[in-house]
CSV table of C-alpha atoms and ligand atoms in Angstrom, one decimal:
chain,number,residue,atom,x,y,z
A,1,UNK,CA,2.2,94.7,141.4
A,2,UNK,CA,1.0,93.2,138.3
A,3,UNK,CA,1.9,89.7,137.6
A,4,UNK,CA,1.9,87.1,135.1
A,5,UNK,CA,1.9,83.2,134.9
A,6,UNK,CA,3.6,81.4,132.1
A,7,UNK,CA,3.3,77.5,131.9
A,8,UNK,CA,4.0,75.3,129.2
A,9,UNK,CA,4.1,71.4,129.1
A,10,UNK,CA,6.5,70.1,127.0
A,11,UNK,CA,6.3,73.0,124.3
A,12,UNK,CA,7.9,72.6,121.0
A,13,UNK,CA,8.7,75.7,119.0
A,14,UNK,CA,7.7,75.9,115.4
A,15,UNK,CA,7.3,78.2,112.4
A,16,UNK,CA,8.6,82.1,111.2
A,17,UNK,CA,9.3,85.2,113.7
A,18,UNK,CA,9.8,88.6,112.0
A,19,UNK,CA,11.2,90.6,115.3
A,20,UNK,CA,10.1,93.9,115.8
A,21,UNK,CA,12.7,96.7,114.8
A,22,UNK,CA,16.3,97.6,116.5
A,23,UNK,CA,16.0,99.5,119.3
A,24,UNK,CA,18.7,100.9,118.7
A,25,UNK,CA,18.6,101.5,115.1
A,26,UNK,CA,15.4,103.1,115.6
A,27,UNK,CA,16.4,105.5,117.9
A,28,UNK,CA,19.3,106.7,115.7
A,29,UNK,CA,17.2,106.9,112.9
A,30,UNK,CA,14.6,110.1,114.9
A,31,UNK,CA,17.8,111.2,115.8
A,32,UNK,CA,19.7,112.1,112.7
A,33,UNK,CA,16.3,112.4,110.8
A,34,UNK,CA,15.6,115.2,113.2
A,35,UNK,CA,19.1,116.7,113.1
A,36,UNK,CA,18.6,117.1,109.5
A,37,UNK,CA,16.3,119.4,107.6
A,38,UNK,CA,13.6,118.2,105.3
A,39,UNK,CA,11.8,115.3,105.4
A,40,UNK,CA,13.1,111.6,106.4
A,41,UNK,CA,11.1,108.5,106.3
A,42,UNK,CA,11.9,105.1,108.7
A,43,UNK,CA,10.1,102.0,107.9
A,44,UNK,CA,10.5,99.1,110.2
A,45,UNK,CA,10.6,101.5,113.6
A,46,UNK,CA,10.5,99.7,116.6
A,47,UNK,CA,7.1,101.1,118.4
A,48,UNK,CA,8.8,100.0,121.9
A,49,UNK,CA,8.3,102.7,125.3
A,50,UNK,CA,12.1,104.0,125.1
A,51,UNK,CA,12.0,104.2,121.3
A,52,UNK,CA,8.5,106.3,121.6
A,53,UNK,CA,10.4,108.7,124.4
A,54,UNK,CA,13.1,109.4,121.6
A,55,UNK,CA,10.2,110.5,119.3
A,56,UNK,CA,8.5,112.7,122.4
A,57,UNK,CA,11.5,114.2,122.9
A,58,UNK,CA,11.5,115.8,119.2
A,59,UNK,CA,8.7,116.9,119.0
A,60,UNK,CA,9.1,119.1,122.6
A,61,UNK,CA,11.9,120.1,120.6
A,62,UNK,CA,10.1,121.7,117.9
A,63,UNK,CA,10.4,118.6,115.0
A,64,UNK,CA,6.9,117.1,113.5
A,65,UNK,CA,7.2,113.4,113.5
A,66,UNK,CA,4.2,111.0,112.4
A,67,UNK,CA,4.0,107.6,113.0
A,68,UNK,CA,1.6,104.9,112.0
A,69,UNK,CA,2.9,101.3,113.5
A,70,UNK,CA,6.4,100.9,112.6
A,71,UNK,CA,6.5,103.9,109.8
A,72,UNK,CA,7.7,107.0,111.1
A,73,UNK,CA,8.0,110.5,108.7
A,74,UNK,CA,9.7,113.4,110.5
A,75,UNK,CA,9.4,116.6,109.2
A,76,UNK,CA,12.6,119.2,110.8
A,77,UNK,CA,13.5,122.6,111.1
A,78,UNK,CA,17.3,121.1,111.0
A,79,UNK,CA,19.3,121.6,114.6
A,80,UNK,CA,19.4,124.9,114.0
A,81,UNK,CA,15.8,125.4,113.7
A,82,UNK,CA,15.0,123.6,117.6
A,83,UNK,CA,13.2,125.6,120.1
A,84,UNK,CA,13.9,125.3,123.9
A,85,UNK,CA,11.0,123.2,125.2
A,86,UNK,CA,8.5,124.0,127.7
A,87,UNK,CA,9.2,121.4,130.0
A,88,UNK,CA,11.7,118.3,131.1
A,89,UNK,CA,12.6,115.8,128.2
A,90,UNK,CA,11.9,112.7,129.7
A,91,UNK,CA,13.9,109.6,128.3
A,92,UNK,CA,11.9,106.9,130.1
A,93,UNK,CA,13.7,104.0,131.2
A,94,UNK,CA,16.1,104.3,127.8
A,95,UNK,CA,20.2,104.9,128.5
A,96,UNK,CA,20.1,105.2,124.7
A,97,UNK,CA,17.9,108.2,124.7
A,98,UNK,CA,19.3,109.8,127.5
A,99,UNK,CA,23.2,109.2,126.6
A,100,UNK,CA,22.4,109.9,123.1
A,101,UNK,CA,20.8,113.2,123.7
A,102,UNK,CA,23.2,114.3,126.1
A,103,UNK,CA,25.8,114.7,123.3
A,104,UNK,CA,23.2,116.4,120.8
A,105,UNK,CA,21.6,118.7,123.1
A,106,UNK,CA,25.4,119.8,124.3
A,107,UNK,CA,26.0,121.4,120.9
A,108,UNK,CA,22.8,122.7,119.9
A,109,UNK,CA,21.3,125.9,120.7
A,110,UNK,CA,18.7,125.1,123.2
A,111,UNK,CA,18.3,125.0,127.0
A,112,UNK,CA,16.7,121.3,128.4
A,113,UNK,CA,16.4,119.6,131.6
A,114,UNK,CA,16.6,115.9,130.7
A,115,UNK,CA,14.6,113.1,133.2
A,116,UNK,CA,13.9,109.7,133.5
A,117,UNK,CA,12.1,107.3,135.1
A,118,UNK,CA,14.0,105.8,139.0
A,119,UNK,CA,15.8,102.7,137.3
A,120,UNK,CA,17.2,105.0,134.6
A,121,UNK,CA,17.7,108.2,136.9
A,122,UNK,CA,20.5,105.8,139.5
A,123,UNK,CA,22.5,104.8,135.8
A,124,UNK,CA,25.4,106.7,135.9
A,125,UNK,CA,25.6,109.6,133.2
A,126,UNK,CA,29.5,111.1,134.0
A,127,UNK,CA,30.7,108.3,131.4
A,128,UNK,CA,29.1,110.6,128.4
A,129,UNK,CA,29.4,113.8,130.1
A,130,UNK,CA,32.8,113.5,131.0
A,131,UNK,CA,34.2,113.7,127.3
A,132,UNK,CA,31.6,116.0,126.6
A,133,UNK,CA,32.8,118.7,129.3
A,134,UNK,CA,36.2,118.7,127.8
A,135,UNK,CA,34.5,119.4,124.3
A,136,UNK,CA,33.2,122.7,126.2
A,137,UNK,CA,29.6,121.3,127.5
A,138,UNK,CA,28.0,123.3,129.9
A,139,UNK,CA,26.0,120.1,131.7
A,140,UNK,CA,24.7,120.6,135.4
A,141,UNK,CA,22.8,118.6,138.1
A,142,UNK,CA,22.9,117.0,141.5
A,143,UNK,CA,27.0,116.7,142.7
A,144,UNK,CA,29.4,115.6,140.0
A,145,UNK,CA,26.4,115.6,137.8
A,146,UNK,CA,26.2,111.6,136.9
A,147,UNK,CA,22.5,110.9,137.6
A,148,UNK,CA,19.3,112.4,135.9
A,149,UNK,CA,17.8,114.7,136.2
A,150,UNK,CA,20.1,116.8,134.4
A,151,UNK,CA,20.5,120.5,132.8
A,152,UNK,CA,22.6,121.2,129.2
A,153,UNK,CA,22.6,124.3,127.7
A,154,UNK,CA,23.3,123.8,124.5
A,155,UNK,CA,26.9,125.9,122.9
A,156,UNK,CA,29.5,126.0,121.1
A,157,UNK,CA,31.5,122.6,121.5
A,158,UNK,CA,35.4,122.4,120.2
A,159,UNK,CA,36.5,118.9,118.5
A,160,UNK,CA,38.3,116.4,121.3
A,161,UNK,CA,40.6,113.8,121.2
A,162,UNK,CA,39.5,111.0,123.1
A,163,UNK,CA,40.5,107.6,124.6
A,164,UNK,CA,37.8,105.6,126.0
A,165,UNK,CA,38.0,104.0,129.1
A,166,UNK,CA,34.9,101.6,128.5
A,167,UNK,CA,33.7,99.5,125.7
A,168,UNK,CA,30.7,101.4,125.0
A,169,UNK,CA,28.3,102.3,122.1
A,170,UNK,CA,26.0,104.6,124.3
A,171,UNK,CA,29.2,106.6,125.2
A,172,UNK,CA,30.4,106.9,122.0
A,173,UNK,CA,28.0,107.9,120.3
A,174,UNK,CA,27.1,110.7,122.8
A,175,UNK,CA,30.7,112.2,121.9
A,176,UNK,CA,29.7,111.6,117.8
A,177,UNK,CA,27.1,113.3,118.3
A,178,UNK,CA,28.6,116.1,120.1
A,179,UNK,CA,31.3,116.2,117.3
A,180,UNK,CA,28.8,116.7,114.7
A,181,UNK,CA,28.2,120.3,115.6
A,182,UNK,CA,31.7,120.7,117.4
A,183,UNK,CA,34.7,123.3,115.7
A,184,UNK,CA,37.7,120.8,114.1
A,185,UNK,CA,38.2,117.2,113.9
A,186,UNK,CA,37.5,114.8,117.0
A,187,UNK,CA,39.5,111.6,117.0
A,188,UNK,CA,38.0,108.9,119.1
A,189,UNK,CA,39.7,105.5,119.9
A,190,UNK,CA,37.9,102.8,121.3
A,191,UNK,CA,38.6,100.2,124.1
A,192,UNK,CA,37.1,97.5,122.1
A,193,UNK,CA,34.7,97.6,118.9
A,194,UNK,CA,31.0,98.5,120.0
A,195,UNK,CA,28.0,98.4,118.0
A,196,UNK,CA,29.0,100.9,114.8
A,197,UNK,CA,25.2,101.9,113.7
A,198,UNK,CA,25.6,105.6,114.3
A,199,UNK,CA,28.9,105.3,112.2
A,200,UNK,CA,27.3,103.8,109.7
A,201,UNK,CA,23.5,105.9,109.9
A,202,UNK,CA,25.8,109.1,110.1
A,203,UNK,CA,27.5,108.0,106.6
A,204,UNK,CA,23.9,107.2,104.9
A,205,UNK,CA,23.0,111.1,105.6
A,206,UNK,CA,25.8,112.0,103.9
A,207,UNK,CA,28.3,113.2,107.0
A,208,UNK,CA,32.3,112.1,106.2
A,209,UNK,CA,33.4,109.9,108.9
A,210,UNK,CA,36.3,107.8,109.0
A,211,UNK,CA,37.4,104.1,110.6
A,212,UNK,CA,39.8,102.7,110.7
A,213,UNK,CA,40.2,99.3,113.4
A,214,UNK,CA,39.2,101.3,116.7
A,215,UNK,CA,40.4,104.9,115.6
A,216,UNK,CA,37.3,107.0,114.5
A,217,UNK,CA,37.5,110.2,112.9
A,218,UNK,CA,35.0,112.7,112.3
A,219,UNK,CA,35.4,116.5,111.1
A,220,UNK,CA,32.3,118.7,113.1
A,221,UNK,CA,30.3,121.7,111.7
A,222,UNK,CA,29.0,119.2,109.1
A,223,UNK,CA,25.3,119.6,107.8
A,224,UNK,CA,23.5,116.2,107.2
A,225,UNK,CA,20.6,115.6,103.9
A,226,UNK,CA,17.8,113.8,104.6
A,227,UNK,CA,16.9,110.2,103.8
A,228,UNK,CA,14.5,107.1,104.1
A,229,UNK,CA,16.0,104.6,106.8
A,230,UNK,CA,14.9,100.8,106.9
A,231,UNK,CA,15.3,99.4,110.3
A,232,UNK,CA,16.1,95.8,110.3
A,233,UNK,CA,14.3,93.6,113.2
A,234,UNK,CA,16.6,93.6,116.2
A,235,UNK,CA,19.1,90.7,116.8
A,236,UNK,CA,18.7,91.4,120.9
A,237,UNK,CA,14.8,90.6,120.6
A,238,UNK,CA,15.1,87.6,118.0
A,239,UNK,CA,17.9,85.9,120.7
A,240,UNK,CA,15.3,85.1,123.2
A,241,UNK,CA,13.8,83.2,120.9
A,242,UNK,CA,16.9,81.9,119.3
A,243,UNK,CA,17.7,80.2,122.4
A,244,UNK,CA,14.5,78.8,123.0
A,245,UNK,CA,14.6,76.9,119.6
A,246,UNK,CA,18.2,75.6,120.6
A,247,UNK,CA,17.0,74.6,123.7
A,248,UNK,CA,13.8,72.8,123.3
A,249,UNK,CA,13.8,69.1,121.4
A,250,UNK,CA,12.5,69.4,118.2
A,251,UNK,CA,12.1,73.0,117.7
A,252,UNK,CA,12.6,74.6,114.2
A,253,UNK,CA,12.1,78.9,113.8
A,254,UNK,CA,13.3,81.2,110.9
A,255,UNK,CA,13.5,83.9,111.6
A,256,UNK,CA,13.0,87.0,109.2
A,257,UNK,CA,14.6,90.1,108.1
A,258,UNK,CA,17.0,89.9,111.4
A,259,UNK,CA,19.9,92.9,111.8
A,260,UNK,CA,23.0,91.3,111.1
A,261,UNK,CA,25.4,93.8,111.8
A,262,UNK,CA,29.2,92.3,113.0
A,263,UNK,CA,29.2,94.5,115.8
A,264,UNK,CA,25.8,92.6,117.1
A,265,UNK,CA,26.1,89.1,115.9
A,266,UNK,CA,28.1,87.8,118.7
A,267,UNK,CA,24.9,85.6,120.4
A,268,UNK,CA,25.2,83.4,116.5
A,269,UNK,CA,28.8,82.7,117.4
A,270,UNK,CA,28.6,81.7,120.9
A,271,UNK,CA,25.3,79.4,119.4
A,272,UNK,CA,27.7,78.2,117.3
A,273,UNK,CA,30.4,77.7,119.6
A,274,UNK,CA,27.6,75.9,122.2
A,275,UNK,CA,26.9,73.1,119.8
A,276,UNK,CA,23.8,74.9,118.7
A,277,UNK,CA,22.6,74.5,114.9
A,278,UNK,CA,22.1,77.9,113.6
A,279,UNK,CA,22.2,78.9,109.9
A,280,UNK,CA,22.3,82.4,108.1
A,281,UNK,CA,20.4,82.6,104.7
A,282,UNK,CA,20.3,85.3,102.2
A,283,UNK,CA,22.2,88.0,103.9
A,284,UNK,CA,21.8,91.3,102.3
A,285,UNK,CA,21.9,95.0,102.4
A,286,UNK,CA,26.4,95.0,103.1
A,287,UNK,CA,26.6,98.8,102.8
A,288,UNK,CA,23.6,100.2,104.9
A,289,UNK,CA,22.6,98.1,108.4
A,290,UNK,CA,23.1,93.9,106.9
A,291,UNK,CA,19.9,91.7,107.4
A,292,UNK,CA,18.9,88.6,106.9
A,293,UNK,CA,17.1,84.8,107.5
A,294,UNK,CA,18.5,82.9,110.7
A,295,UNK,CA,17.2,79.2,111.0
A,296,UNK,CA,17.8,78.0,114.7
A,297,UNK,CA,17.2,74.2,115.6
A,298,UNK,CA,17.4,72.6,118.8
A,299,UNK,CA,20.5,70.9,119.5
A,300,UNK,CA,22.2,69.4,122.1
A,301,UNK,CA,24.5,72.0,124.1
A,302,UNK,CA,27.6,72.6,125.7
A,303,UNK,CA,29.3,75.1,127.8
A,304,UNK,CA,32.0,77.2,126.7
A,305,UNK,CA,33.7,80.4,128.3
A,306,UNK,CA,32.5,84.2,127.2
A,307,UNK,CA,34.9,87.1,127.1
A,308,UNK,CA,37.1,89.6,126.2
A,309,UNK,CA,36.0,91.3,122.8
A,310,UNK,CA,33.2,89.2,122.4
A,311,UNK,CA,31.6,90.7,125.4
A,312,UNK,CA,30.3,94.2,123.2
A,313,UNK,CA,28.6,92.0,121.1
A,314,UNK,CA,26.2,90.4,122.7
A,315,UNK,CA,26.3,92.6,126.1
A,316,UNK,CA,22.3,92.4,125.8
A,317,UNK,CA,22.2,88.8,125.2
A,318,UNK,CA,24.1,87.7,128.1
A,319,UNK,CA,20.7,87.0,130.6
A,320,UNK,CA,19.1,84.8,127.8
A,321,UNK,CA,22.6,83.4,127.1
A,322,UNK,CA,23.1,82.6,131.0
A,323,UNK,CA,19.8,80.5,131.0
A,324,UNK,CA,20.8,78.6,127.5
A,325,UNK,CA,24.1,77.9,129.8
A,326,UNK,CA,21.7,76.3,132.4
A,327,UNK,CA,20.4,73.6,129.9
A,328,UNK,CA,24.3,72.9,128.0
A,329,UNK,CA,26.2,70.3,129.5
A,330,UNK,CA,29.6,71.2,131.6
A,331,UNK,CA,30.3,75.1,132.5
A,332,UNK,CA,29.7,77.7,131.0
A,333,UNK,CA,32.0,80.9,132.1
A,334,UNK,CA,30.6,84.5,131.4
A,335,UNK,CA,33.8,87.4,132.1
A,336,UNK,CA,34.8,91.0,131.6
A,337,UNK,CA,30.9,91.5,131.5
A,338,UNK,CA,30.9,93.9,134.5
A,339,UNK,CA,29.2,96.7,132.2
A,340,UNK,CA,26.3,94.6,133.0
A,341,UNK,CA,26.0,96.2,136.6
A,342,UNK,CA,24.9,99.1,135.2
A,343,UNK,CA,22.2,98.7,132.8
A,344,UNK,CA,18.6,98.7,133.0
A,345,UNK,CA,19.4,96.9,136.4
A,346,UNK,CA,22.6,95.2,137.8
A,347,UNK,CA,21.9,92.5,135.5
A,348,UNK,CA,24.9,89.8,137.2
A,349,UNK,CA,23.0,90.0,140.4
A,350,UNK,CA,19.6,90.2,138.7
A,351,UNK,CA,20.4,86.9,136.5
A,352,UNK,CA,21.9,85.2,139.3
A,353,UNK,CA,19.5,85.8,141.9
A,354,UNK,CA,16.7,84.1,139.6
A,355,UNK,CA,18.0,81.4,138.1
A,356,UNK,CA,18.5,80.3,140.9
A,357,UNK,CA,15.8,80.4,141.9
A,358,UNK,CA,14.4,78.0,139.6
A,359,UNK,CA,16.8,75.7,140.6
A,360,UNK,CA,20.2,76.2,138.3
A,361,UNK,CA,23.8,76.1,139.0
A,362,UNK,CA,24.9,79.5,138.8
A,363,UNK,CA,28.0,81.6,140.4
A,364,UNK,CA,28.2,85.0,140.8
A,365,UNK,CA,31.8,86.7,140.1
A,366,UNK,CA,32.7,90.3,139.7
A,367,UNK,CA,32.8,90.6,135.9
A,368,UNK,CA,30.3,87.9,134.8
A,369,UNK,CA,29.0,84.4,136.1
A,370,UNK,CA,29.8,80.9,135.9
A,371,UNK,CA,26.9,78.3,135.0
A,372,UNK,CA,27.2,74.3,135.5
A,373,UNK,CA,24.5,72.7,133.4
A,374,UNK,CA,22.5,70.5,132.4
A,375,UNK,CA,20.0,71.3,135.3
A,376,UNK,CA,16.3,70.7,135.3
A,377,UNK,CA,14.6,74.1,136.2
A,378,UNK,CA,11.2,73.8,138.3
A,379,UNK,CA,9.0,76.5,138.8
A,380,UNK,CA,9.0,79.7,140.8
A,381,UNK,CA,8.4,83.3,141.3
A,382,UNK,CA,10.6,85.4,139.3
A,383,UNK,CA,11.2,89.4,139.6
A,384,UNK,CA,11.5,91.4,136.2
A,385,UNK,CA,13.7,94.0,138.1
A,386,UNK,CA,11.8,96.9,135.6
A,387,UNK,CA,14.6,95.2,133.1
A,388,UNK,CA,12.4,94.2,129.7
A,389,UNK,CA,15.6,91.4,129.4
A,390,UNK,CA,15.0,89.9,132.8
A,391,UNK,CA,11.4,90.0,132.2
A,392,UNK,CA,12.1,88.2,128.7
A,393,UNK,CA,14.5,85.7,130.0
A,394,UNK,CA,11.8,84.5,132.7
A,395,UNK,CA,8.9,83.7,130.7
A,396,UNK,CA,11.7,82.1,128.4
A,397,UNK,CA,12.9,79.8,131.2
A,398,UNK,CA,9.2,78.5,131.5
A,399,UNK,CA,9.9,76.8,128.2
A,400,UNK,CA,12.0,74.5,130.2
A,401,UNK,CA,11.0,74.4,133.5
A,402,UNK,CA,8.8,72.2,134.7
A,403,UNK,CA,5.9,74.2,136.5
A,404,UNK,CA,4.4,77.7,136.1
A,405,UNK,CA,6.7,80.9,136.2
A,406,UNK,CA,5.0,83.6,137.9
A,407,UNK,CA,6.5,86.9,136.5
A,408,UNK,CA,6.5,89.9,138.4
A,409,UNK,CA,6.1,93.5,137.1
A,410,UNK,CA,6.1,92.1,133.3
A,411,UNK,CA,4.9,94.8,131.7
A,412,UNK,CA,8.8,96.2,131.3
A,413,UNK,CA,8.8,93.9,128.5
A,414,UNK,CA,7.4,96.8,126.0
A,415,UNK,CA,10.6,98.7,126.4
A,416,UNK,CA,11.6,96.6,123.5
A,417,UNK,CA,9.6,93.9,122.6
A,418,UNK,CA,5.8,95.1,123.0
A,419,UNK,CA,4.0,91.8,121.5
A,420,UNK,CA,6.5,89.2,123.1
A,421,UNK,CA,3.8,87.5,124.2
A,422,UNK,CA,2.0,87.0,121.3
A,423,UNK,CA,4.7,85.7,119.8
A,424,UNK,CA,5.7,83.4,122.2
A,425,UNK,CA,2.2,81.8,122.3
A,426,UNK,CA,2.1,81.8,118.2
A,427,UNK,CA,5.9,79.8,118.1
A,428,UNK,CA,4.4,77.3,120.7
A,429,UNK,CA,1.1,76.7,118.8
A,430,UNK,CA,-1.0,78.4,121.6
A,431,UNK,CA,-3.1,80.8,119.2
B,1,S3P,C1,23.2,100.5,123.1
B,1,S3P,C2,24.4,100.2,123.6
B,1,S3P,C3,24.6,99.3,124.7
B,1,S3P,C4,23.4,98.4,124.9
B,1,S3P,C5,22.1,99.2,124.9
B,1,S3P,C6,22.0,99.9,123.6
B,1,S3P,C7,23.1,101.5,122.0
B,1,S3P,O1,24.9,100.0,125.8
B,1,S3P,O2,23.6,97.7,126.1
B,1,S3P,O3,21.0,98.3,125.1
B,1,S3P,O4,22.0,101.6,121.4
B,1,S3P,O5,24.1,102.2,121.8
B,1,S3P,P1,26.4,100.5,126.2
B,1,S3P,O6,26.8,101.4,125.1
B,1,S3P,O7,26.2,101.3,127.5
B,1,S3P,O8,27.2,99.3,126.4
């Protein structure tokens, strides 16, 4: 198994980051750009592994789609216009993909076996299908059909109304998605606001959709136009370094052109709340996907307790907010965060396992975790898990540990973030 040694002594972290684009942002954007006919352009496209299975996926589906770095032009036939591919569409290690697809294959008109890679094919798939059966889907596989691989023939699907059980953007989106071609009006109510970027991409090509607090309306049989999509730089991939500038004594980063949707922005609040000094410059672009400049500059931390609603807003955070916890003085409680058990690994367990390893105060609990910091981290061997976050979070900690971090399996880290090394060795003054 590959792995990779970070050391640092006494790094200092200094200068601009422009983050590479939102995953998921991105994959929404090949989505509806390939559910609609004619031509639609995406600049700023994260070039990450599960983005680049979204775009494979279209093009087995009959959809041209270019892409040079992070400018993609697709070309579509429309939904209508898809052929059945030749062979499995495989969604990587992405739940985005897979979820996501789930809900637009189930009302098209083509036949597809949908895969993934063995972290992605033991994440459980029911949660999407579930709603999507009582919209008519006709989705098969192994048992109660909750793992990959998976078969949807694509039909007819009849509007639903729908309570949801989880807090979850994946999910809903799946059942938007499904609504979109469905017969009448599907009302969906949420358990707790989730990221809202299909609601708001699915507006920008011209569909009617309607929300109101948590109730979300959308009438189906609704034919989408075409249009150019700029992805702001992802919010989950600027927080590792976020952190790391709060952290470390005399650090200073801007960072650029950083997504700054409400339904994301809950890692600058609990900054904020931790004592760090974090400040939002020139936001823009209100009606599309908001962006803007976030200065970060170390501070001295505190702990503070995580939960409830907050939790959907920085669900991807929570790793890189577990190890700022480790270096913020007092306790630092993480709950209602069980969702975190089944993403790209059972990330309590995962987070847990290796912080302590390098030596920090950390509790496991059902729903979350409860850190008592300040500690001093020392070195260690750390396991990615296949999780890009865990992998990030490791070479993060060797920021401030004292003595190399040896990461293993790092290579994960493309999922999202393919030059995170680069980076990290530019903010530290390395190249
Ligand atoms: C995502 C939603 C979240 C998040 C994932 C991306 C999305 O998952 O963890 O990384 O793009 O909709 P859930 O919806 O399962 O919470």
């Amino acid at each position: 198994m590959e792995t990779k040694t970070v050391e640092f002594s006494n790094p200092v972290l200094h200068g601009k980051l422009k983050v590479p684009g939102d995953k998921s942002i991105s994959h929404r954007a090949v989505m509806l750009g390939s559910i609609a006919s004619g031509q639609t352009n995406i600049s700023g496209f994260l070039p990450g592994e599960d983005c680049l299975c979204t775009i494979d996926i279209f093009w087995k589906l009959g959809v041209t789609i270019d892409r040079e770095g992070d400018q993609v032009t697709i070309n579509s036939p429309g939904i209508e216009g898809w052929k059945s591919p030749d062979g499995p569409l495989y969604a990587g290690n992405s739940g985005t993909t897979a979820r996501l697809m789930l809900g637009i294959l189930a009302g098209s008109n083509v036949k597809s076996v949908m895969t993934g890679d063995s972290y992605l094919s033991k994440r459980p798939m029911r949660r999407v299908i579930g709603p999507l059966e009582k919209m008519g889907a006709c989705i098969t596989g192994e048992g109660d059909a909750d793992r990959l691989p998976l078969t949807i023939v694509g039909r007819q699907l009849k509007c639903i109304d729908y309570e949801m059980p989880i807090a979850s953007a994946q999910v809903k989106s799946g059942i938007l998605f499904g609504a979109l071609q469905a017969e009448g009006e599907t009302r969906i109510v949420e358990k707790s606001g989730s990221r809202d970027h299909t609601e708001r991409m699915l507006r920008q090509f011209g569909a009617q959709i309607e929300t109101n607090d948590r109730e979300i309306r959308i009438t189906g049989k609704q034919v989408l136009t075409s249009c150019d999509v700029i992805v702001p730089g992802d919010i989950s991939s600027a927080a590792f370094f976020m952190a790391a500038a709060a952290m470390l004594p005399e650090s200073e980063v801007s960072f650029v052109n950083v997504g700054l949707n409400p339904s994301r922005t809950g890692m600058i609040d609990v900054m904020n709340q931790m004592g760090a000094t974090v400040e939002i410059v020139d936001q823009k672009g209100e009606n599309g996907e908001p962006y803007g400049t976030v200065n970060v500059k170390s501070a001295s931390l505190h702990g503070i307790e995580i939960g409830g609603d907050m939790i959907p807003r920085l669900i991807d955070e929570l790793p890189i907010i577990a190890l700022m916890a480790t270096q913020a003085a007092g306790k630092t409680v993480i709950k209602d965060a069980e969702e975190l058990r089944v993403k790209e690994t059972d990330r309590i367990a995962a987070v847990t396992s290796e912080l302590k390893k390098l030596g920090a105060s950390v509790e496991e609990t059902e729903d979350g975790m409860i850190i008592t910091g300040p500690t001093k981290l020392s070195g260690a061997t750390l396991q990615s898990y296949g999780d890009h976050r865990i992998g990030m979070m490791s070479a993060i900690a060797a920021l401030v540990a004292e003595g190399p971090i040896q990461i293993e399996d790092p290579s994960c880290i493309a999922v999202s973030y393919p030059n995170f090394f680069d980076d990290l060795y530019r903010l530290t003054g390395r190249s």
